[in-house]
Coordinates of C-alpha atoms in Angstrom, one line a residue:
M1266 CA -36.6 -9.8 -2.9
E1267 CA -34.3 -12.7 -2.3
S1268 CA -35.0 -14.7 0.9
I1269 CA -32.6 -14.8 3.8
L1270 CA -32.0 -18.5 3.5
E1271 CA -31.2 -18.2 -0.2
Q1272 CA -28.7 -15.4 0.7
Q1273 CA -27.1 -17.8 3.2
R1274 CA -26.9 -20.6 0.6
S1275 CA -25.4 -18.2 -1.9
Y1276 CA -22.7 -17.1 0.7
H1277 CA -21.9 -20.8 1.4
E1278 CA -21.5 -21.4 -2.3
E1279 CA -19.3 -18.4 -2.8
R1280 CA -17.0 -19.4 0.1
E1281 CA -16.5 -22.8 -1.5
R1282 CA -15.9 -21.2 -4.8
I1283 CA -13.3 -18.9 -3.4
E1284 CA -11.5 -21.8 -1.6
E1285 CA -11.4 -23.8 -4.9
T1286 CA -10.2 -20.7 -6.8
M1287 CA -7.4 -20.0 -4.2
V1288 CA -6.2 -23.6 -4.5
R1289 CA -6.1 -23.4 -8.2
E1290 CA -4.3 -20.1 -8.1
M1291 CA -1.7 -21.5 -5.6
M1292 CA -1.0 -24.7 -7.6
A1293 CA -0.5 -22.7 -10.8
K1294 CA 3.0 -22.5 -12.1
K1295 CA 4.7 -19.1 -11.7
G1296 CA 7.6 -18.7 -14.1
T1297 CA 8.7 -15.2 -13.4
H1298 CA 8.8 -12.7 -10.6
K1299 CA 6.0 -10.8 -12.3
D1300 CA 3.8 -13.9 -12.3
Q1301 CA 4.5 -14.5 -8.6
M1302 CA 3.7 -10.9 -7.8
N1303 CA 0.4 -10.9 -9.7
S1304 CA -0.6 -14.3 -8.2
E1305 CA -0.1 -12.8 -4.7
H1306 CA -2.3 -9.9 -5.5
R1307 CA -5.0 -12.1 -6.8
L1308 CA -4.8 -14.2 -3.6
K1309 CA -5.1 -11.1 -1.6
Y1310 CA -8.3 -10.1 -3.4
L1311 CA -9.8 -13.7 -2.9
I1312 CA -8.8 -13.6 0.8
D1313 CA -10.4 -10.2 1.4
R1314 CA -13.5 -11.3 -0.5
Y1315 CA -13.6 -14.5 1.6
A1316 CA -13.4 -12.5 4.8
D1317 CA -16.2 -10.2 3.6
V1318 CA -18.5 -13.1 2.7
T1319 CA -17.8 -14.8 6.0
R1320 CA -18.6 -11.7 8.0
A1321 CA -21.9 -11.2 6.1
L1322 CA -22.7 -14.9 6.8
V1323 CA -22.0 -14.6 10.5
E1324 CA -24.2 -11.5 10.8
S1325 CA -27.0 -13.4 9.0
Y1326 CA -26.8 -16.3 11.4
E1327 CA -26.7 -14.0 14.4
D1328 CA -30.1 -12.7 13.1
K1329 CA -30.2 -9.6 15.4
D1330 CA -33.4 -8.3 13.9
G1331 CA -35.1 -11.7 13.9
S1332 CA -35.9 -11.8 10.2
R1333 CA -34.4 -15.2 9.7
K1334 CA -36.4 -16.7 12.5
D1335 CA -39.7 -15.2 11.1
E1336 CA -38.9 -16.5 7.7
I1337 CA -38.4 -20.1 9.1
A1338 CA -41.5 -19.8 11.0
S1339 CA -43.5 -18.7 8.0
M1340 CA -42.5 -21.9 6.1
Q1341 CA -43.6 -24.2 8.9
G1342 CA -47.1 -25.1 10.2
V1343 CA -50.4 -25.3 8.4
N1344 CA -49.6 -22.4 6.0
E1345 CA -46.4 -23.9 4.6
F1346 CA -48.1 -24.6 1.1
G1347 CA -49.5 -21.1 0.9
E1348 CA -46.0 -19.6 1.6
F1349 CA -44.5 -21.9 -1.0
Y1350 CA -47.1 -20.8 -3.7
S1351 CA -46.7 -17.1 -2.7
R1352 CA -42.9 -17.3 -3.3
L1353 CA -43.4 -19.1 -6.5
R1354 CA -45.8 -16.4 -7.7
L1355 CA -43.2 -13.7 -6.9
I1356 CA -40.6 -15.6 -8.9
K1357 CA -42.9 -15.9 -12.0
E1358 CA -43.8 -12.3 -11.7
F1359 CA -40.1 -11.3 -11.7
H1360 CA -39.3 -13.3 -14.8
K1361 CA -42.4 -12.0 -16.5
K1362 CA -41.3 -8.4 -15.9
N1363 CA -37.7 -9.3 -16.9
P1364 CA -38.0 -11.7 -19.8
N1365 CA -34.4 -11.1 -20.9
E1366 CA -32.8 -11.5 -17.5
T1367 CA -30.1 -14.0 -17.6
I1368 CA -28.4 -15.5 -14.5
K1369 CA -24.7 -15.8 -14.7
P1370 CA -23.4 -18.9 -12.9
M1371 CA -21.0 -18.1 -10.0
S1372 CA -18.5 -20.7 -11.3
M1373 CA -18.2 -18.8 -14.5
E1374 CA -17.4 -15.6 -12.7
Y1375 CA -14.4 -17.2 -10.9
D1376 CA -13.3 -19.0 -14.0
E1377 CA -13.0 -15.6 -15.7
F1378 CA -11.1 -14.4 -12.7
L1379 CA -8.5 -17.2 -13.2
K1380 CA -8.2 -16.4 -16.9
M1381 CA -6.6 -13.0 -16.0
R1382 CA -3.5 -15.0 -15.4
E1383 CA -3.2 -15.7 -19.1
L1384 CA -3.4 -12.1 -20.0
D1385 CA -0.1 -11.3 -18.3
L1386 CA -1.4 -7.8 -17.0
N1387 CA 0.2 -5.5 -14.6
L1388 CA -2.1 -5.6 -11.6
I1389 CA -0.2 -3.2 -9.5
D1390 CA 1.7 0.1 -10.3
F1391 CA 5.4 0.3 -9.8
T1392 CA 7.9 2.9 -10.9
A1393 CA 10.6 2.0 -13.4
E1394 CA 13.2 2.2 -10.5
E1395 CA 11.2 -0.4 -8.5
G1396 CA 11.4 -3.1 -11.2
Y1397 CA 7.9 -4.4 -10.4
G1398 CA 8.6 -5.0 -6.7
K1399 CA 12.3 -6.1 -7.0
F1400 CA 13.9 -2.9 -5.8
L1401 CA 13.3 0.2 -3.6
D1402 CA 13.0 3.7 -4.8
L1403 CA 14.1 5.9 -2.0
H1404 CA 15.2 8.9 -4.0
E1405 CA 12.5 11.2 -2.6
C1406 CA 13.4 10.1 1.1
F1407 CA 17.0 10.6 0.3
Y1408 CA 16.5 14.2 -0.9
K1409 CA 14.6 15.0 2.4
Y1410 CA 17.4 13.4 4.3
C1411 CA 20.0 15.5 2.5
N1412 CA 18.0 18.7 3.5
L1413 CA 18.3 17.8 7.2
K1414 CA 20.8 19.9 9.2
R1415 CA 23.3 18.5 11.5
V1416 CA 23.3 14.9 10.1
E1417 CA 26.0 12.9 8.4
K1418 CA 26.0 13.6 4.7
M1419 CA 26.4 10.6 2.3
D1420 CA 25.7 9.4 -1.2
Y1421 CA 22.7 7.4 -2.3
L1422 CA 24.4 4.1 -2.1
S1423 CA 25.5 4.7 1.5
Y1424 CA 22.0 5.9 2.3
L1425 CA 20.6 2.5 1.3
S1426 CA 22.8 0.9 3.8
K1427 CA 22.2 3.4 6.6
F1428 CA 18.7 4.8 6.2
D1429 CA 17.5 2.8 9.3
H1430 CA 20.6 3.8 11.5
L1431 CA 18.4 6.4 13.2
F1432 CA 20.1 5.6 16.5
E1433 CA 23.2 7.4 15.3
I1434 CA 21.4 10.7 15.0
P1435 CA 21.8 12.9 18.1
K1436 CA 18.8 13.0 20.3
E1437 CA 18.7 16.9 20.2
R1438 CA 18.3 16.8 16.5
K1439 CA 15.3 14.5 16.6
T1440 CA 13.1 17.2 18.1
K1441 CA 13.1 19.3 15.1
P1442 CA 10.0 19.4 12.9
D1443 CA 11.8 18.5 9.7
Y1444 CA 13.0 15.3 11.2
K1445 CA 9.5 14.2 12.0
E1446 CA 8.5 15.1 8.4
Y1447 CA 11.3 13.1 7.1
L1448 CA 10.3 10.1 9.1
T1449 CA 6.7 10.5 7.9
T1450 CA 7.8 10.5 4.3
L1451 CA 10.0 7.4 4.9
I1452 CA 7.3 5.4 6.7
E1453 CA 4.6 6.3 4.1
Y1454 CA 6.8 5.1 1.2
L1455 CA 7.9 1.8 3.0
S1456 CA 4.3 1.0 4.1
D1457 CA 3.0 1.7 0.6
Y1458 CA 5.8 -0.3 -1.0
C1459 CA 5.3 -3.2 1.5
A1460 CA 1.5 -3.3 0.6
R1461 CA 2.3 -3.5 -3.1
A1462 CA 5.3 -5.8 -3.0
K1463 CA 4.1 -8.1 -0.2
P1464 CA 0.2 -8.1 -0.4
L1465 CA -0.2 -11.2 1.7
L1466 CA 1.6 -9.7 4.7
D1467 CA -0.7 -8.4 7.4
L1468 CA 1.0 -5.0 7.8
D1469 CA -1.5 -3.7 10.5
E1470 CA -0.7 -6.7 12.8
E1471 CA 3.0 -6.1 12.3
M1472 CA 2.7 -2.5 13.2
E1473 CA 0.6 -3.3 16.2
N1474 CA 3.2 -5.8 17.4
T1475 CA 5.9 -3.3 16.8
K1476 CA 4.0 -0.7 19.0
E1477 CA 3.7 -3.2 21.9
E1478 CA 7.4 -4.0 21.7
F1479 CA 8.3 -0.3 21.5
L1480 CA 6.2 0.5 24.6
H1481 CA 7.9 -2.2 26.6
Q1482 CA 11.3 -0.9 25.5
W1483 CA 10.4 2.8 26.1
E1484 CA 9.1 2.1 29.7
S1485 CA 12.4 0.3 30.5
D1486 CA 14.5 3.0 28.9
S1487 CA 16.2 0.5 26.5
F1488 CA 15.1 1.8 23.2
P1489 CA 18.1 2.5 20.9
G1490 CA 19.0 6.0 20.2
W1491 CA 17.2 7.6 23.2
P1492 CA 19.6 7.5 26.2
K1493 CA 18.2 7.3 29.7
E1494 CA 17.8 10.7 31.6
V1495 CA 17.6 10.1 35.3
S1496 CA 19.4 11.7 38.2
S1497 CA 21.0 8.5 39.5
A1498 CA 24.7 7.9 39.9
L1499 CA 24.9 6.0 36.6
A1500 CA 23.7 9.1 34.8
H1501 CA 26.7 11.3 35.8
S1502 CA 30.3 11.3 35.0
G1503 CA 32.9 11.0 37.8
V1504 CA 34.6 8.4 40.0
E1505 CA 33.2 6.9 43.1
L1506 CA 34.8 7.6 46.6
D1507 CA 34.6 5.0 49.4
L1508 CA 33.4 6.9 52.5
T1509 CA 34.1 4.0 54.9
D1510 CA 37.2 5.7 56.4
F1511 CA 35.9 9.2 56.4
N1512 CA 33.9 10.5 59.4
S1513 CA 34.9 14.1 59.6
L1514 CA 36.8 16.8 57.7
E1515 CA 40.0 16.0 59.5
D1516 CA 39.9 12.5 57.9
F1517 CA 39.8 14.1 54.4
R1518 CA 42.7 16.3 55.3
E1519 CA 44.7 13.4 56.7
Q1520 CA 44.5 11.5 53.5
N1521 CA 45.2 14.6 51.4
V1522 CA 41.9 14.4 49.4
S1523 CA 42.0 17.2 46.9
A1524 CA 39.1 19.5 46.0
E1525 CA 39.1 18.0 42.4
R1526 CA 38.7 14.5 43.8
L1527 CA 35.8 15.6 45.9
K1528 CA 34.3 17.2 42.8
T1529 CA 34.5 13.9 40.8
A1530 CA 32.9 12.0 43.7
L1531 CA 30.0 14.5 43.9
Q1532 CA 29.5 14.3 40.1
Y1533 CA 29.3 10.5 40.4
L1534 CA 26.4 10.9 42.8
G1535 CA 24.7 13.6 40.8
L1536 CA 25.1 16.3 43.5
K1537 CA 26.3 19.8 43.6
C1538 CA 30.1 19.9 42.9
G1539 CA 30.8 23.6 43.3
G1540 CA 32.0 25.6 46.3
T1541 CA 34.9 25.4 48.7
W1542 CA 36.8 22.3 49.8
E1543 CA 34.9 22.2 53.1
E1544 CA 31.4 22.6 51.4
R1545 CA 32.2 19.6 49.1
A1546 CA 33.4 17.4 51.9
N1547 CA 30.4 18.2 54.0
R1548 CA 28.1 17.2 51.1
L1549 CA 29.8 13.8 50.9
L1550 CA 29.5 13.3 54.6
H1551 CA 25.8 14.0 54.5
T1552 CA 25.4 11.1 52.1
K1553 CA 27.3 8.5 54.1
G1554 CA 25.1 5.6 55.5
K1555 CA 21.9 7.1 54.0
D1556 CA 19.6 5.9 51.2
P1557 CA 19.5 8.3 48.1
T1558 CA 15.8 8.9 48.8
E1559 CA 16.9 10.3 52.3
W1560 CA 19.3 12.9 50.9
S1561 CA 18.4 16.5 51.4
G1562 CA 17.0 18.4 48.4
D1563 CA 19.7 21.1 48.9
L1564 CA 22.4 18.7 47.8
F1565 CA 21.0 18.3 44.3
V1566 CA 21.6 20.7 41.4
K1567 CA 18.6 23.0 40.9
E1568 CA 17.4 23.5 37.4
K1569 CA 17.3 26.9 36.0
P1570 CA 13.8 28.4 35.3
G1571 CA 14.3 28.6 31.6
K1572 CA 15.7 25.1 31.3
A1573 CA 12.3 23.5 32.0
K1574 CA 10.8 25.3 29.0
K1575 CA 13.3 23.7 26.7
N1576 CA 12.4 20.2 27.7
V1577 CA 10.2 18.6 24.9
D1578 CA 7.0 17.0 25.9
T1579 CA 7.5 13.3 26.7
E1580 CA 4.6 12.2 24.5
K1581 CA 6.0 14.0 21.5
L1582 CA 9.3 12.2 22.1
A1583 CA 7.6 8.9 22.4
E1584 CA 5.7 9.6 19.2
I1585 CA 8.9 10.3 17.3
A1586 CA 10.6 7.2 18.8
L1587 CA 7.6 5.0 17.8
M1588 CA 8.0 6.2 14.2
E1589 CA 11.7 5.1 14.4
A1590 CA 10.6 1.7 15.6
Q1591 CA 8.2 1.4 12.6
V1592 CA 11.2 2.3 10.2
Y1593 CA 13.2 -0.5 11.9
R1594 CA 10.5 -3.1 11.5
L1595 CA 9.7 -2.1 7.9
S1596 CA 13.4 -2.1 6.9
E1597 CA 13.6 -5.6 8.5
I1598 CA 10.6 -6.8 6.4
L1599 CA 12.1 -5.4 3.2
S1600 CA 15.6 -6.5 3.8
E1601 CA 15.6 -8.7 0.7
Q1602 CA 14.6 -5.9 -1.6
R1603 CA 16.9 -3.5 0.2
F1604 CA 20.0 -5.8 -0.5
A1605 CA 18.8 -6.3 -4.2
T1606 CA 18.5 -2.4 -4.5
R1607 CA 22.1 -1.9 -3.4
E1608 CA 23.4 -4.4 -5.8
N1609 CA 21.3 -2.9 -8.6
V1610 CA 22.6 0.6 -7.9
Q1611 CA 26.2 -0.6 -7.8
R1612 CA 25.7 -2.5 -11.0
K1613 CA 24.1 0.6 -12.8
Q1614 CA 27.0 2.8 -11.6
A1615 CA 29.6 0.3 -12.9
R1616 CA 27.8 -0.1 -16.2
T1617 CA 27.6 3.6 -16.7
V1618 CA 31.4 4.1 -16.0
G1619 CA 32.2 1.3 -18.4
E1620 CA 30.1 2.6 -21.2
R1621 CA 31.5 6.0 -20.7
E1622 CA 35.1 4.9 -20.9
A1623 CA 34.4 2.8 -24.1
S1624 CA 32.6 5.5 -25.9
D1625 CA 34.8 8.4 -25.1
E1626 CA 38.3 7.7 -23.8
E1627 CA 39.4 11.3 -24.0
E1628 CA 36.9 12.6 -21.5
S1629 CA 38.5 14.3 -18.5
E1630 CA 38.4 13.1 -15.0
S1631 CA 36.4 16.0 -13.8
E1632 CA 33.7 15.3 -16.3
S1633 CA 33.7 11.6 -15.1
D1634 CA 33.1 12.8 -11.5
E1635 CA 30.3 15.1 -12.6
E1636 CA 28.5 12.2 -14.4
L1637 CA 28.9 10.0 -11.4
D1638 CA 27.4 12.7 -9.1
S1639 CA 24.5 13.1 -11.5
E1640 CA 23.4 9.5 -10.9
I1641 CA 20.6 10.9 -8.8
M1642 CA 18.8 13.1 -11.3
Y1643 CA 16.8 16.2 -10.6
N1644 CA 13.3 15.4 -11.8
P1645 CA 11.0 18.5 -11.0
K1646 CA 8.5 17.7 -13.7
N1647 CA 8.1 14.1 -12.7
V1648 CA 8.7 12.6 -16.1
P1649 CA 9.1 8.8 -16.6
L1650 CA 12.5 7.2 -16.3
G1651 CA 14.2 5.7 -19.3
W1652 CA 16.1 2.4 -19.7
D1653 CA 19.1 3.8 -18.0
G1654 CA 17.1 4.9 -14.9
K1655 CA 17.3 8.6 -15.7
P1656 CA 14.4 10.8 -16.6
I1657 CA 13.6 11.0 -20.4
P1658 CA 14.1 14.4 -22.1
Y1659 CA 11.1 16.7 -21.7
W1660 CA 10.8 17.2 -25.4
L1661 CA 10.4 13.4 -25.8
Y1662 CA 7.9 13.5 -23.0
K1663 CA 5.7 16.0 -24.8
L1664 CA 6.4 14.4 -28.2
H1665 CA 4.7 11.1 -27.0
G1666 CA 1.9 13.1 -25.5
L1667 CA 2.6 11.9 -21.9
N1668 CA 1.5 15.3 -20.6
I1669 CA -2.1 14.6 -21.9
T1670 CA -4.3 12.4 -19.7
Y1671 CA -7.4 10.6 -20.9
T1672 CA -10.3 9.5 -18.7
C1673 CA -12.5 6.4 -19.6
E1674 CA -15.9 6.3 -17.8
I1675 CA -16.4 2.6 -18.9
C1676 CA -13.1 1.7 -17.0
G1677 CA -14.4 3.3 -13.8
N1678 CA -13.0 6.8 -14.5
A1679 CA -9.4 5.4 -14.9
T1680 CA -6.9 7.8 -16.4
Y1681 CA -4.3 7.0 -19.1
K1682 CA -1.2 9.1 -19.9
G1683 CA -0.5 9.6 -23.5
P1684 CA -2.5 8.6 -26.7
K1685 CA -0.6 5.3 -27.0
A1686 CA -1.7 4.0 -23.6
F1687 CA -5.2 5.3 -24.2
Q1688 CA -5.4 3.3 -27.5
L1689 CA -4.0 0.1 -26.0
H1690 CA -6.4 0.1 -23.1
F1691 CA -9.4 -0.7 -25.3
A1692 CA -8.0 -4.2 -25.7
E1693 CA -7.2 -4.6 -22.0
W1694 CA -9.1 -6.5 -19.4
R1695 CA -10.4 -3.5 -17.5
H1696 CA -12.1 -1.9 -20.6
A1697 CA -13.4 -5.4 -21.7
H1698 CA -14.8 -6.1 -18.2
G1699 CA -16.6 -2.6 -18.2
M1700 CA -18.1 -3.4 -21.6
R1701 CA -19.4 -6.8 -20.4
C1702 CA -21.0 -5.1 -17.4
L1703 CA -22.9 -2.9 -19.8
G1704 CA -24.0 -5.9 -21.9
V1705 CA -22.2 -4.4 -25.0
P1706 CA -19.6 -6.4 -27.1
N1707 CA -16.1 -4.9 -27.2
T1708 CA -15.8 -4.8 -31.0
A1709 CA -14.2 -2.3 -33.4
H1710 CA -17.4 -0.3 -33.7
F1711 CA -16.8 1.1 -30.1
A1712 CA -13.3 2.3 -30.7
N1713 CA -12.5 5.6 -28.9
V1714 CA -15.9 5.4 -27.1
T1715 CA -15.3 6.2 -23.4
K1716 CA -18.7 7.4 -22.2
I1717 CA -21.3 4.9 -21.0
E1718 CA -24.2 6.8 -22.5
D1719 CA -22.5 6.9 -25.9
A1720 CA -21.7 3.2 -25.8
L1721 CA -25.3 2.3 -25.1
R1722 CA -26.7 4.6 -27.7
L1723 CA -24.4 3.2 -30.3
W1724 CA -25.2 -0.3 -29.4
N1725 CA -28.9 0.4 -29.8
K1726 CA -28.3 1.9 -33.2
L1727 CA -26.2 -1.1 -34.3
K1728 CA -29.0 -3.4 -33.2
D1729 CA -31.6 -1.4 -35.2
E1730 CA -29.5 -1.5 -38.3
K1731 CA -28.9 -5.2 -38.0
Q1732 CA -32.7 -5.7 -37.6
R1733 CA -33.3 -3.7 -40.7
E1734 CA -30.8 -5.6 -42.7
K1735 CA -32.3 -8.9 -41.6
F1736 CA -33.9 -11.0 -44.3
L1737 CA -37.7 -11.0 -44.0
P1738 CA -39.3 -13.7 -46.1
A1739 CA -42.8 -12.2 -46.0
T1740 CA -41.7 -9.1 -47.8
E1741 CA -38.5 -10.0 -49.6
E1742 CA -39.0 -13.5 -50.9
E1743 CA -40.4 -13.3 -54.5
Y1744 CA -42.9 -15.6 -56.3
E1745 CA -44.1 -15.7 -60.0
D1746 CA -47.7 -16.5 -60.9
S1747 CA -49.0 -18.4 -64.0
E1748 CA -49.0 -15.2 -66.0
G1749 CA -45.5 -14.3 -65.2
R1750 CA -46.1 -11.5 -62.8
V1751 CA -43.5 -11.4 -59.8
V1752 CA -44.9 -10.6 -56.4
N1753 CA -43.6 -11.1 -52.9
K1754 CA -44.5 -14.0 -50.7
K1755 CA -47.3 -12.2 -48.7
T1756 CA -49.1 -11.0 -51.8
Y1757 CA -48.7 -14.3 -53.5
E1758 CA -50.3 -16.2 -50.6
D1759 CA -53.2 -13.6 -50.3
L1760 CA -54.0 -14.0 -54.1
K1761 CA -53.8 -17.8 -53.7
R1762 CA -56.3 -17.8 -50.9
Q1763 CA -58.7 -15.6 -53.0
G1764 CA -58.3 -17.8 -56.0
L1765 CA -57.1 -14.9 -58.2
L1766 CA -54.0 -16.6 -59.6

């Protein structure tokens, strides 16, 4: 068992190796967008590993169970040499039981990690529409938005510009279950895309800051798209009436104040506005010179019994509004990709029109409109997209065997779609790394071998065959005696010792 002090030394060494590897990774030249994206994901892995090692090192120094203190105490005092020789004996016993055990230097492990840059691999999965992190693919969210009722209908290009204009949707529409489902789909995609396209961004911290800012706006009733609902004067329509010169009903009659003018004044104050002319005037006189908190409850409009049931729980409204705040923040983070996506969609649409006019000038205008409308393709079978951004034909999808999945146990049960991808993966880094972990060379003998047990059995068989084919001088080297008889080396030496030659 490795000592605690040796574990701490190993943690310190690994921290230094990780720092050195991160510096080398950041100083490496990135020629393309793909290189930059892969570099950020490698840095993300190193940062996470550095945090894990640091956390383990801190826990080791805290020594909550006292094992580190006991180990240091055992190496001090009169029994220090006895402890040294006991540890030496354990090391010798370990190597005696494991004679072929090789220790791989930590520097070699991180050097191999940096060599991944030379392989130019796809470290993260993006759809064809996303262009390896350059563009957004909001088609699924767009379909859900189109299925919402009582919202403004638009095309996909307009949706890219307005998908975060949630404050324009009426508040009554936001309480429907399908609206919350739409927000959930939108947030899940934007969060997942942000984690893939911006791996070095601390998304959890961003969402926590967004929540704190939202709570402050929600308490102050300043969050966009959710108008304030209070019974104050500002919450009602109408025009204020100065009551300085009015002390009785006669004063209202003398100045010819109409019943409609009294109604608008009551509406401004948020009071009952119905009844006769005298009742309206009396309500206004009751409010003169008094604070709104001193007004009688009979002056206010009483809510109907069934109306309270229609009010949605405040917590549910706050939850939906918080989801909107997250959409605002995520769209702000991905503003660069969003702008690039709009340009890409416009460019694709223009190229499609140009190619159509060049190839078929006799096509009617109605057919042109239909082709433009089909820019967003219906893809129920989820087949891959072609070079033009449209789903490939299903017959081509089956012709290439993309409907067949292969699983490789050596690659950690990774799945590959189609025989071509399956055959290519044997030369990729994931499979080569799995073979190295098994201690088996990744040669042509192991083609199409995906099971760990099969690979080990074949490797043992190859080693046995190689051992049998090995040249053995004792049995295969030939000698000739003085009488011309040919014997092997072992027989010749036996006869020579006995003096029979």
